[in-house]
């Protein structure tokens, strides 16, 4: 490892730490490729009704390699920080990196929200004979363009669900899982903020408590979402194969759930780091980045709750 | 000069693991550039298969399905493998040198962005040898061709696109963080070299639209493997939805491939005109306007696919609006040359050709932007001629100009000027023989992506194919010149070009392994 030069010209310039060679990126690329290649093979095997054991193992090994590399990569990063290698300027680079990463995630969700907007306002309307391209109605003349789409244009290919996940009115609000989930996530945004304030005030006990609570709220959200999915599949007949409503519903909420999983994982890592005595009141970007991510996931949920469930 | 105590970091590591494990922006830049050139030859050989087949009417060499795989892979490899990595390579090399930074902001992630690419392209190219063949649905992979009717290798295509997207996003985050955070004290945004400016905006575009591409291929994946109906009207979805999401990515992508080219040319033309760039501020604002407009013009690729009239009009006018900032740029370049004491070294030749030929591509773009006229041009060779004029003598020529311009700084040696000029003229003639006749073919009605054609198109196709082989094989000369320059040649000075300005010309040639460990003073 290169020893940072403490020459400071011009006056006060802290050298920017440029790490020496690292094996992480190359090995991570191998892991990533094995993972997706295995996954691709497994999907194709399953579609062709063949056993996917070998492919699944390949994907798993790739995932394992990638996971190990990332674990060590972050560990190195933390160690370097404890050694005081990063200057204030380098720390700003991490902040910018996280900021732009979250922006890219926002755009990822924009693609799915955009798709939802388009099908609701254009394609379903046109298929039902409404609007300028309503001639599409000639394809399936029984199709009614109501949203949520319960009766698909061609139910032989895309099986009609019995019921959608849409808001069922205040009388059933208490048993409406998405409402509970909204409250869970919103309060978890508050708890993570309290934890952050505690960290800034160097109140470690409060920090451990409120951060732990945030993780628990996140996990509860995931449990409820699993229950919701199970109800959708078993009681409402709403599946991925239920036509456009099921498609948009599961893709949007599913990718959100995946991000909640990731965010809860990040926060739990931060929780263990807190137990190990990491983070200082003035230097805790790892924690802050995870909390930003958590707020982002929360905001996406608010969008989902409005556009997928309520409206 | 701020290279006084750069020696505290040792030089490059020994052996080939230097390249596998490096964190150095110059190493990574070089790897990007070599990778991009390899992909340029690969994508080029796919193009030559296409042009060989089209040399005469009738089916000669390949069957139509393989022909479709060639058009698809040619587009994908050139866009994602050749042009984009070449510009990222240039950014890696030059942005830290131009802003006085010690390296890229996040050096290890930088290497990850690169190393994902060879694996992604190995996976994508391997589909050609798979059962059922590789992707054969065109580089735009419209559903349902790419979902219901796709070969099963499409799954690997999807994952390869995911990987390239991850690579691009990480690379852009790195570039944008470098530019925002690592500029030498005193280098304000409005003092940055234009290449840096254009890359700042390009990186922003990449971070904004690569996730949308990931989104659209994810929807494909779910349609193919999990029974969703995003792109199937039978379930209430819409194949046109695919096109909207794809082109929401695809149009900014077009500017991702041309904005850095604008930056390169804006560096080179002032140097060889021995004048400051005319209208620096307006260049910055024009680039930003183009980036903004790129988000609201996507459906001009879809005039014939079914859109309300209001949509047709909106996308037609917003598209034409792009001609304004682009015109500002072209006039600025010309005005920079006006009354300059111009010399015509190879980079300048490529840059002037860029200005002339890119403008032609821009004009045919304006023709295509007129919705009622586009109903005629859609899916003909006129479109092929249009986007090849902006991409080949546009993006590719600017990359070559950049390579000649900065090779002395990278290698410490001057390239062979007469060979460089020969390469330019062969490419210039080749490209025009190749693509100019395609305008006529398209206007006469020859559709794109066909392995065979009616007899009346025979002559122009033959001319076009001759140009293709001329242009293609001329690039081997480029390879030879680059290798020759790396091996030796007249020693380059620090300044290299008489009229060159900027921080990259204050470090020795070849640029030391580590530069600007302490930031240089900015005037």
Coordinates of N, CA and C in Angstrom, one line a residue, chain A residues 1-5 7-10 13-30 32-33 36-41 43-44 47-48 50 66 70 73 76-77 80 88-94 96-105 107-112 114-116 118-119 122-124 126-127 132-133 139-140 143 149 152-155 157-158 240-248 251 255, chain B residues 5 8-10 13-14 17-24 102-109 111-116 119-120 123 126 130 147 152-156 159-160 162-163 166 169 173 176-178 180-183 185 204 207-209 211-216 218-219 221-238 240-241 244-245 248 295 306-310 312 513-514 516-519:
Chain A
X1 N 0.8 -1.2 0.0 CA 0.0 0.0 0.0 C 0.9 1.2 0.0
X2 N 0.5 2.2 -0.8 CA 1.3 3.4 -1.0 C 1.2 4.2 0.3
X3 N 2.3 4.7 0.8 CA 2.1 5.6 1.9 C 1.8 7.0 1.4
X4 N 0.7 7.5 2.0 CA 0.4 8.9 1.5 C 1.4 9.9 1.8
X5 N 1.7 10.7 0.8 CA 2.7 11.7 0.9 C 2.1 12.9 1.7
X7 N 3.5 15.8 1.9 CA 3.8 17.1 1.3 C 2.5 17.8 1.2
X8 N 2.5 19.0 1.5 CA 1.2 19.8 1.3 C 1.5 21.1 0.6
X9 N 1.7 21.0 -0.7 CA 1.7 22.2 -1.5 C 0.7 22.1 -2.6
X10 N -0.1 23.1 -2.9 CA -0.2 24.4 -2.2 C -0.7 24.2 -0.8
X13 N -3.0 21.5 1.2 CA -3.6 20.5 0.4 C -3.3 19.1 0.9
X14 N -4.4 18.4 1.2 CA -4.2 17.0 1.7 C -4.1 16.2 0.4
X15 N -3.2 15.3 0.3 CA -3.1 14.4 -0.9 C -4.3 13.6 -1.1
X16 N -4.7 13.4 -2.3 CA -5.9 12.5 -2.6 C -5.4 11.1 -2.6
X17 N -6.0 10.3 -1.8 CA -5.5 8.9 -1.7 C -5.9 8.1 -3.0
X18 N -4.9 7.7 -3.7 CA -5.1 6.8 -4.9 C -4.7 5.4 -4.5
X19 N -5.6 4.5 -4.4 CA -5.2 3.1 -3.9 C -4.3 2.4 -4.9
X20 N -3.5 1.5 -4.3 CA -2.7 0.7 -5.2 C -3.5 -0.3 -5.9
X21 N -2.8 -1.2 -6.7 CA -3.5 -2.2 -7.4 C -4.5 -3.0 -6.5
X22 N -5.6 -3.4 -7.1 CA -6.6 -4.2 -6.3 C -7.1 -5.3 -7.2
X23 N -7.3 -6.5 -6.5 CA -7.8 -7.6 -7.2 C -9.3 -7.6 -7.2
X24 N -9.9 -6.8 -6.4 CA -11.4 -6.8 -6.3 C -12.1 -6.7 -7.6
X25 N -11.9 -5.6 -8.4 CA -12.7 -5.4 -9.5 C -12.7 -6.6 -10.5
X26 N -11.5 -7.1 -10.7 CA -11.4 -8.2 -11.7 C -12.2 -9.4 -11.2
X27 N -11.9 -9.8 -10.0 CA -12.6 -11.0 -9.5 C -14.1 -10.8 -9.4
X28 N -14.5 -9.5 -9.0 CA -15.9 -9.2 -9.0 C -16.5 -9.4 -10.4
X29 N -15.8 -9.0 -11.4 CA -16.3 -9.2 -12.8 C -16.5 -10.7 -13.1
X30 N -15.6 -11.5 -12.7 CA -15.7 -13.0 -12.9 C -17.0 -13.5 -12.2
X32 N -19.6 -11.8 -11.2 CA -20.8 -11.2 -11.8 C -21.2 -12.0 -13.1
X33 N -20.1 -12.3 -13.9 CA -20.4 -13.0 -15.2 C -20.9 -14.4 -14.9
X36 N -24.6 -14.2 -13.8 CA -25.7 -13.9 -14.8 C -25.7 -15.0 -15.9
X37 N -24.5 -15.6 -16.2 CA -24.5 -16.7 -17.2 C -25.3 -17.9 -16.6
X38 N -25.0 -18.2 -15.3 CA -25.7 -19.3 -14.7 C -27.2 -19.0 -14.7
X39 N -27.6 -17.8 -14.3 CA -29.0 -17.4 -14.2 C -29.7 -17.5 -15.6
X40 N -29.0 -17.1 -16.6 CA -29.5 -17.1 -18.0 C -29.8 -18.6 -18.4
X41 N -28.8 -19.4 -18.1 CA -28.9 -20.8 -18.4 C -30.0 -21.5 -17.7
X43 N -32.7 -20.0 -16.5 CA -34.0 -19.6 -17.0 C -34.4 -20.4 -18.3
X44 N -33.3 -20.5 -19.2 CA -33.6 -21.2 -20.4 C -33.9 -22.7 -20.2
X47 N -37.4 -23.0 -18.9 CA -38.4 -22.8 -20.0 C -38.4 -24.0 -20.9
X48 N -37.3 -24.7 -21.1 CA -37.3 -25.9 -22.0 C -37.6 -27.2 -21.2
X50 N -36.1 -28.5 -18.7 CA -34.9 -29.4 -18.3 C -34.5 -29.0 -16.9
X66 N -19.1 -12.9 -5.9 CA -19.4 -11.5 -5.9 C -19.6 -11.0 -4.5
X70 N -17.3 -8.2 -2.6 CA -17.9 -7.0 -2.1 C -17.7 -6.8 -0.6
X73 N -14.2 -5.8 -0.2 CA -14.0 -4.5 -0.8 C -14.4 -3.4 0.2
X76 N -12.1 -3.3 3.2 CA -10.9 -2.5 2.9 C -11.2 -1.0 3.0
X77 N -12.3 -0.7 2.4 CA -12.7 0.7 2.4 C -12.8 1.3 3.8
X80 N -9.3 1.5 5.4 CA -8.6 2.7 5.0 C -9.1 3.9 5.7
X88 N -10.6 14.9 3.1 CA -12.0 15.4 3.1 C -12.5 15.4 1.6
X89 N -11.5 15.6 0.7 CA -11.9 15.7 -0.7 C -12.4 14.3 -1.2
X90 N -11.7 13.2 -0.8 CA -12.1 11.9 -1.2 C -13.4 11.5 -0.6
X91 N -13.6 12.0 0.6 CA -14.9 11.7 1.2 C -16.1 12.3 0.4
X92 N -15.8 13.5 -0.1 CA -16.8 14.2 -1.0 C -17.1 13.3 -2.2
X93 N -16.0 12.7 -2.7 CA -16.3 11.8 -3.9 C -17.2 10.7 -3.6
X94 N -17.1 10.1 -2.3 CA -18.0 9.0 -2.0 C -19.5 9.6 -1.9
X96 N -20.7 12.1 -3.5 CA -21.2 12.3 -4.9 C -21.6 11.0 -5.5
X97 N -20.7 10.0 -5.3 CA -21.0 8.7 -5.9 C -22.3 8.2 -5.4
X98 N -22.6 8.3 -4.1 CA -23.9 7.7 -3.6 C -25.1 8.6 -4.2
X99 N -24.9 9.9 -4.3 CA -25.9 10.7 -4.8 C -26.3 10.3 -6.2
X100 N -25.3 10.2 -7.0 CA -25.6 9.8 -8.4 C -26.1 8.4 -8.5
X101 N -25.7 7.5 -7.7 CA -26.2 6.1 -7.7 C -27.7 6.2 -7.4
X102 N -28.1 6.9 -6.4 CA -29.5 7.0 -6.1 C -30.3 7.6 -7.2
X103 N -29.7 8.6 -7.9 CA -30.4 9.2 -9.1 C -30.6 8.1 -10.1
X104 N -29.6 7.2 -10.3 CA -29.8 6.2 -11.3 C -30.9 5.2 -10.9
X105 N -31.0 4.9 -9.6 CA -32.1 4.1 -9.1 C -33.4 4.7 -9.4
X107 N -34.2 6.7 -11.8 CA -34.5 6.5 -13.2 C -35.0 5.1 -13.5
X108 N -34.4 4.1 -12.8 CA -34.8 2.7 -13.0 C -36.3 2.6 -12.7
X109 N -36.7 3.2 -11.6 CA -38.1 3.1 -11.2 C -39.0 4.0 -12.2
X110 N -38.4 5.1 -12.7 CA -39.1 5.9 -13.6 C -39.6 5.1 -14.8
X111 N -38.7 4.1 -15.3 CA -39.1 3.3 -16.5 C -40.3 2.5 -16.2
X112 N -40.5 2.0 -15.0 CA -41.6 1.2 -14.6 C -42.9 2.0 -14.4
X114 N -43.3 4.9 -15.7 CA -43.7 5.4 -17.1 C -44.5 4.3 -17.8
X115 N -44.1 3.0 -17.7 CA -44.8 2.0 -18.3 C -46.2 1.9 -17.8
X116 N -46.4 2.0 -16.5 CA -47.7 2.0 -15.9 C -48.6 3.1 -16.4
X118 N -48.3 4.7 -19.2 CA -48.6 4.5 -20.6 C -49.7 3.4 -20.8
X119 N -49.6 2.3 -20.1 CA -50.7 1.3 -20.3 C -52.0 1.8 -19.8
X122 N -53.0 5.0 -22.2 CA -53.0 4.8 -23.7 C -53.4 3.4 -24.1
X123 N -52.5 2.4 -23.8 CA -52.8 1.1 -24.5 C -54.1 0.5 -24.1
X124 N -54.4 0.5 -22.8 CA -55.7 -0.1 -22.3 C -56.9 0.7 -22.9
X126 N -57.0 2.5 -25.7 CA -57.1 2.2 -27.1 C -57.7 0.8 -27.4
X127 N -57.2 -0.2 -26.6 CA -57.7 -1.5 -26.8 C -59.2 -1.6 -26.5
X132 N -57.7 8.2 -29.7 CA -57.4 8.4 -31.1 C -57.0 7.1 -31.8
X133 N -56.4 6.2 -31.0 CA -56.0 4.9 -31.6 C -56.9 3.8 -31.2
X139 N -59.5 -5.7 -32.4 CA -58.8 -6.9 -32.1 C -59.7 -7.8 -31.1
X140 N -60.1 -7.2 -30.0 CA -60.9 -8.0 -29.0 C -62.1 -7.1 -28.7
X143 N -63.5 -6.4 -25.1 CA -62.6 -5.9 -24.0 C -63.1 -4.6 -23.5
X149 N -57.3 -3.9 -14.8 CA -57.8 -4.8 -15.8 C -58.1 -6.2 -15.2
X152 N -59.0 -9.7 -19.2 CA -57.9 -9.5 -20.2 C -58.5 -9.6 -21.6
X153 N -57.9 -8.9 -22.6 CA -58.4 -9.1 -24.0 C -58.4 -10.5 -24.4
X154 N -57.4 -11.3 -24.1 CA -57.4 -12.7 -24.5 C -57.2 -13.6 -23.2
X155 N -58.2 -14.0 -22.5 CA -58.0 -14.7 -21.2 C -57.5 -16.1 -21.4
X157 N -54.7 -16.7 -23.0 CA -53.2 -16.6 -22.9 C -52.9 -16.0 -21.5
X158 N -53.6 -15.0 -21.1 CA -53.4 -14.3 -19.8 C -54.6 -14.5 -18.9
X240 N -48.3 -13.2 -11.9 CA -47.5 -12.6 -13.0 C -48.2 -12.8 -14.3
X241 N -48.9 -13.9 -14.4 CA -49.6 -14.2 -15.7 C -51.0 -13.6 -15.9
X242 N -51.3 -12.7 -15.0 CA -52.7 -12.1 -15.0 C -52.9 -11.0 -15.9
X243 N -52.0 -10.8 -16.9 CA -52.2 -9.7 -17.8 C -51.5 -8.4 -17.3
X244 N -51.8 -7.3 -17.8 CA -51.1 -6.1 -17.6 C -51.2 -5.6 -16.2
X245 N -52.3 -5.8 -15.5 CA -52.4 -5.4 -14.1 C -51.4 -6.1 -13.2
X246 N -51.5 -7.5 -13.4 CA -50.5 -8.3 -12.6 C -49.1 -8.0 -12.9
X247 N -48.8 -7.7 -14.2 CA -47.4 -7.5 -14.6 C -46.9 -6.2 -14.0
X248 N -47.7 -5.1 -14.1 CA -47.2 -3.9 -13.5 C -47.1 -4.0 -12.0
X251 N -44.2 -6.2 -10.9 CA -42.8 -5.7 -11.2 C -42.5 -4.5 -10.4
X255 N -39.8 -5.0 -7.5 CA -38.5 -4.4 -7.5 C -38.4 -3.5 -6.3
Chain B
X5 N 7.0 16.2 -7.3 CA 7.2 15.1 -6.5 C 6.1 14.0 -6.8
X8 N 6.7 9.8 -5.5 CA 6.5 9.1 -4.3 C 5.6 7.8 -4.5
X9 N 4.8 7.9 -5.6 CA 4.1 6.6 -6.0 C 5.1 5.9 -6.9
X10 N 5.2 4.6 -6.8 CA 6.0 3.9 -7.7 C 5.3 3.8 -9.1
X13 N 3.0 -1.6 -12.1 CA 3.5 -2.9 -11.6 C 4.0 -3.7 -12.8
X14 N 4.8 -4.8 -12.5 CA 5.3 -5.6 -13.6 C 4.3 -6.7 -14.0
X17 N -0.5 -8.8 -14.7 CA -1.5 -8.4 -13.7 C -1.6 -7.0 -13.5
X18 N -0.6 -6.2 -14.0 CA -0.7 -4.8 -14.0 C -2.1 -4.4 -14.6
X19 N -2.4 -5.0 -15.7 CA -3.7 -4.6 -16.4 C -4.9 -5.1 -15.7
X20 N -4.8 -6.3 -15.0 CA -6.0 -6.9 -14.4 C -6.3 -6.1 -13.1
X21 N -5.3 -5.7 -12.4 CA -5.6 -5.1 -11.1 C -5.4 -3.6 -11.0
X22 N -5.1 -3.0 -12.1 CA -4.7 -1.6 -12.0 C -5.8 -0.7 -11.4
X23 N -5.4 0.4 -10.9 CA -6.3 1.5 -10.4 C -5.9 2.8 -11.1
X24 N -5.0 2.7 -12.1 CA -4.5 3.9 -12.7 C -5.3 4.4 -13.8
X102 N -5.3 14.1 -9.6 CA -4.3 13.0 -9.5 C -4.8 11.7 -10.1
X103 N -6.1 11.5 -10.2 CA -6.6 10.2 -10.9 C -8.1 10.4 -11.0
X104 N -8.8 9.4 -11.3 CA -10.3 9.4 -11.3 C -10.7 9.4 -9.8
X105 N -11.9 9.9 -9.5 CA -12.4 10.0 -8.2 C -12.4 8.7 -7.4
X106 N -12.8 7.6 -8.1 CA -13.0 6.3 -7.5 C -12.2 5.3 -8.3
X107 N -10.9 5.2 -8.0 CA -10.1 4.4 -8.9 C -10.4 2.9 -9.0
X108 N -10.8 2.3 -7.9 CA -11.0 0.9 -8.0 C -12.3 0.6 -8.7
X109 N -13.3 1.4 -8.5 CA -14.6 1.2 -9.2 C -14.4 1.4 -10.7
X111 N -11.8 0.6 -12.4 CA -11.3 -0.7 -13.0 C -12.5 -1.7 -13.2
X112 N -13.4 -1.7 -12.2 CA -14.5 -2.6 -12.3 C -15.4 -2.2 -13.5
X113 N -15.6 -0.9 -13.7 CA -16.4 -0.5 -14.9 C -15.8 -1.1 -16.2
X114 N -14.5 -1.1 -16.3 CA -13.9 -1.6 -17.5 C -14.0 -3.1 -17.5
X115 N -13.6 -3.8 -16.5 CA -13.5 -5.3 -16.6 C -14.8 -6.0 -16.8
X116 N -15.9 -5.3 -16.5 CA -17.2 -5.9 -16.8 C -17.4 -6.1 -18.3
X119 N -16.2 -9.2 -20.3 CA -17.1 -10.4 -20.0 C -18.4 -10.3 -20.6
X120 N -19.0 -9.1 -20.6 CA -20.3 -8.9 -21.1 C -20.3 -9.1 -22.6
X123 N -19.9 -12.8 -23.5 CA -21.2 -13.5 -23.3 C -22.1 -13.2 -24.5
X126 N -20.9 -14.9 -27.7 CA -21.0 -16.3 -27.7 C -22.4 -16.8 -28.1
X130 N -24.6 -20.3 -30.3 CA -25.6 -21.1 -29.5 C -26.6 -21.7 -30.4
X147 N -39.1 -10.8 -28.1 CA -39.7 -11.5 -26.9 C -40.4 -12.8 -27.5
X152 N -33.6 -18.4 -28.3 CA -33.5 -18.5 -26.8 C -32.3 -17.8 -26.2
X153 N -31.3 -17.6 -27.1 CA -30.1 -16.9 -26.6 C -30.4 -15.4 -26.2
X154 N -31.6 -15.0 -26.4 CA -32.0 -13.6 -26.0 C -31.8 -13.4 -24.5
X155 N -31.9 -14.5 -23.7 CA -31.7 -14.3 -22.3 C -30.3 -13.8 -22.0
X156 N -29.4 -14.3 -22.7 CA -28.0 -13.9 -22.5 C -27.8 -12.5 -23.0
X159 N -29.0 -10.2 -20.3 CA -28.0 -10.1 -19.2 C -26.8 -9.3 -19.6
X160 N -26.4 -9.5 -20.8 CA -25.2 -8.7 -21.3 C -25.5 -7.2 -21.3
X162 N -27.6 -5.8 -19.3 CA -27.6 -5.4 -17.9 C -26.2 -5.1 -17.4
X163 N -25.3 -6.0 -17.8 CA -23.9 -5.8 -17.4 C -23.3 -4.5 -18.0
X166 N -24.5 -1.6 -16.1 CA -23.9 -1.5 -14.8 C -22.5 -0.8 -15.0
X169 N -23.0 2.9 -15.9 CA -23.4 3.7 -14.8 C -22.3 4.0 -13.9
X173 N -20.7 7.6 -13.1 CA -20.7 8.2 -11.7 C -19.2 8.6 -11.4
X176 N -18.4 11.9 -13.5 CA -19.1 13.0 -13.0 C -18.5 13.4 -11.6
X177 N -18.2 12.4 -10.7 CA -17.6 12.8 -9.4 C -16.2 13.4 -9.6
X178 N -15.5 12.9 -10.6 CA -14.2 13.4 -10.8 C -14.3 14.9 -11.2
X180 N -16.8 17.0 -10.8 CA -17.4 17.9 -9.8 C -16.4 18.1 -8.6
X181 N -15.6 17.2 -8.3 CA -14.9 17.2 -7.1 C -13.4 17.4 -7.2
X182 N -12.8 17.0 -8.3 CA -11.3 17.0 -8.4 C -10.7 18.0 -9.3
X183 N -11.5 19.0 -9.7 CA -10.9 20.1 -10.4 C -9.8 20.9 -9.6
X185 N -7.9 23.7 -7.8 CA -8.4 24.9 -7.2 C -8.3 26.1 -8.2
X204 N -24.0 12.6 -17.2 CA -25.4 12.9 -16.6 C -26.4 12.1 -17.5
X207 N -26.2 8.3 -16.7 CA -26.8 7.9 -15.5 C -28.3 8.0 -15.6
X208 N -28.8 9.0 -16.4 CA -30.3 9.1 -16.5 C -30.9 8.0 -17.3
X209 N -30.2 7.5 -18.4 CA -31.0 6.7 -19.3 C -30.5 5.2 -19.3
X211 N -30.3 3.2 -16.7 CA -31.3 2.5 -15.9 C -32.6 2.2 -16.6
X212 N -33.0 3.1 -17.5 CA -34.2 2.9 -18.3 C -34.0 1.8 -19.3
X213 N -32.8 1.7 -19.8 CA -32.5 0.5 -20.7 C -32.6 -0.8 -19.9
X214 N -32.0 -0.7 -18.7 CA -32.1 -1.9 -17.8 C -33.6 -2.2 -17.5
X215 N -34.4 -1.2 -17.3 CA -35.8 -1.4 -17.1 C -36.5 -2.1 -18.3
X216 N -36.2 -1.6 -19.5 CA -36.9 -2.2 -20.6 C -36.4 -3.6 -20.9
X218 N -35.5 -5.6 -18.6 CA -36.1 -6.4 -17.5 C -37.5 -6.8 -17.8
X219 N -38.2 -5.8 -18.4 CA -39.6 -6.1 -18.8 C -39.6 -7.2 -19.9
X221 N -37.4 -9.6 -20.1 CA -37.0 -10.8 -19.4 C -38.3 -11.4 -18.8
X222 N -39.1 -10.5 -18.2 CA -40.3 -11.0 -17.5 C -41.3 -11.5 -18.5
X223 N -41.5 -10.8 -19.6 CA -42.4 -11.3 -20.7 C -42.0 -12.7 -21.2
X224 N -40.6 -12.9 -21.3 CA -40.2 -14.1 -21.9 C -40.3 -15.3 -20.9
X225 N -39.9 -15.0 -19.7 CA -39.7 -16.1 -18.7 C -40.8 -16.2 -17.6
X226 N -41.4 -15.1 -17.4 CA -42.3 -15.2 -16.2 C -43.8 -14.9 -16.6
X227 N -44.1 -14.9 -17.9 CA -45.5 -14.8 -18.3 C -46.2 -13.4 -18.1
X228 N -45.4 -12.3 -18.0 CA -46.1 -11.0 -17.9 C -46.5 -10.6 -19.4
X229 N -47.2 -9.5 -19.4 CA -47.7 -9.1 -20.8 C -47.5 -7.6 -21.0
X230 N -46.3 -7.1 -20.7 CA -46.0 -5.7 -20.9 C -46.1 -5.4 -22.4
X231 N -45.6 -6.3 -23.2 CA -45.5 -6.0 -24.7 C -46.4 -6.9 -25.5
X232 N -47.5 -7.4 -24.8 CA -48.4 -8.2 -25.5 C -49.8 -7.7 -25.3
X233 N -50.4 -7.3 -26.5 CA -51.8 -6.7 -26.4 C -52.8 -7.6 -25.9
X234 N -52.6 -8.9 -26.0 CA -53.5 -9.9 -25.5 C -53.7 -9.9 -24.0
X235 N -52.8 -9.3 -23.3 CA -52.9 -9.1 -21.9 C -53.1 -7.7 -21.5
X236 N -53.4 -6.8 -22.5 CA -53.6 -5.4 -22.1 C -52.3 -4.6 -22.3
X237 N -51.2 -5.2 -22.6 CA -49.9 -4.4 -22.8 C -49.9 -3.9 -24.2
X238 N -48.7 -3.5 -24.7 CA -48.6 -2.9 -26.0 C -47.1 -3.0 -26.5
X240 N -45.9 -1.2 -28.6 CA -45.5 0.1 -28.8 C -44.9 0.7 -27.5
X241 N -45.4 0.2 -26.4 CA -44.8 0.5 -25.1 C -43.3 0.3 -25.1
X244 N -41.5 3.0 -26.9 CA -41.4 4.3 -26.1 C -40.3 4.2 -25.1
X245 N -40.3 3.1 -24.3 CA -39.3 3.0 -23.2 C -37.9 2.9 -23.8
X248 N -36.8 6.2 -25.2 CA -36.5 7.1 -24.1 C -35.1 7.0 -23.7
X295 N -34.2 14.5 -24.1 CA -35.2 13.8 -23.4 C -36.6 13.9 -23.9
X306 N -47.8 4.5 -34.6 CA -49.1 4.6 -34.0 C -49.0 5.5 -32.8
X307 N -49.4 6.8 -33.0 CA -49.2 7.8 -32.0 C -50.3 8.8 -32.3
X308 N -50.9 9.5 -31.3 CA -51.9 10.5 -31.6 C -51.3 11.6 -32.4
X309 N -52.1 12.4 -33.1 CA -51.6 13.4 -34.0 C -50.8 14.5 -33.2
X310 N -51.3 14.8 -32.0 CA -50.6 15.8 -31.2 C -49.2 15.3 -30.8
X312 N -47.4 13.3 -32.7 CA -46.5 13.5 -33.9 C -46.0 14.9 -34.1
X513 N 3.4 8.2 -15.0 CA 2.3 7.2 -14.6 C 1.4 7.9 -13.6
X514 N 1.9 8.8 -12.8 CA 1.1 9.6 -11.9 C 1.3 11.1 -12.2
X516 N -0.1 15.2 -11.5 CA -0.9 16.2 -10.6 C -1.2 15.6 -9.3
X517 N -0.2 15.0 -8.6 CA -0.5 14.5 -7.2 C -0.8 15.7 -6.3
X518 N -0.2 16.8 -6.7 CA -0.7 18.1 -6.0 C -1.3 18.9 -7.2
X519 N -2.4 19.6 -6.9 CA -3.0 20.3 -8.0 C -2.2 21.4 -8.6

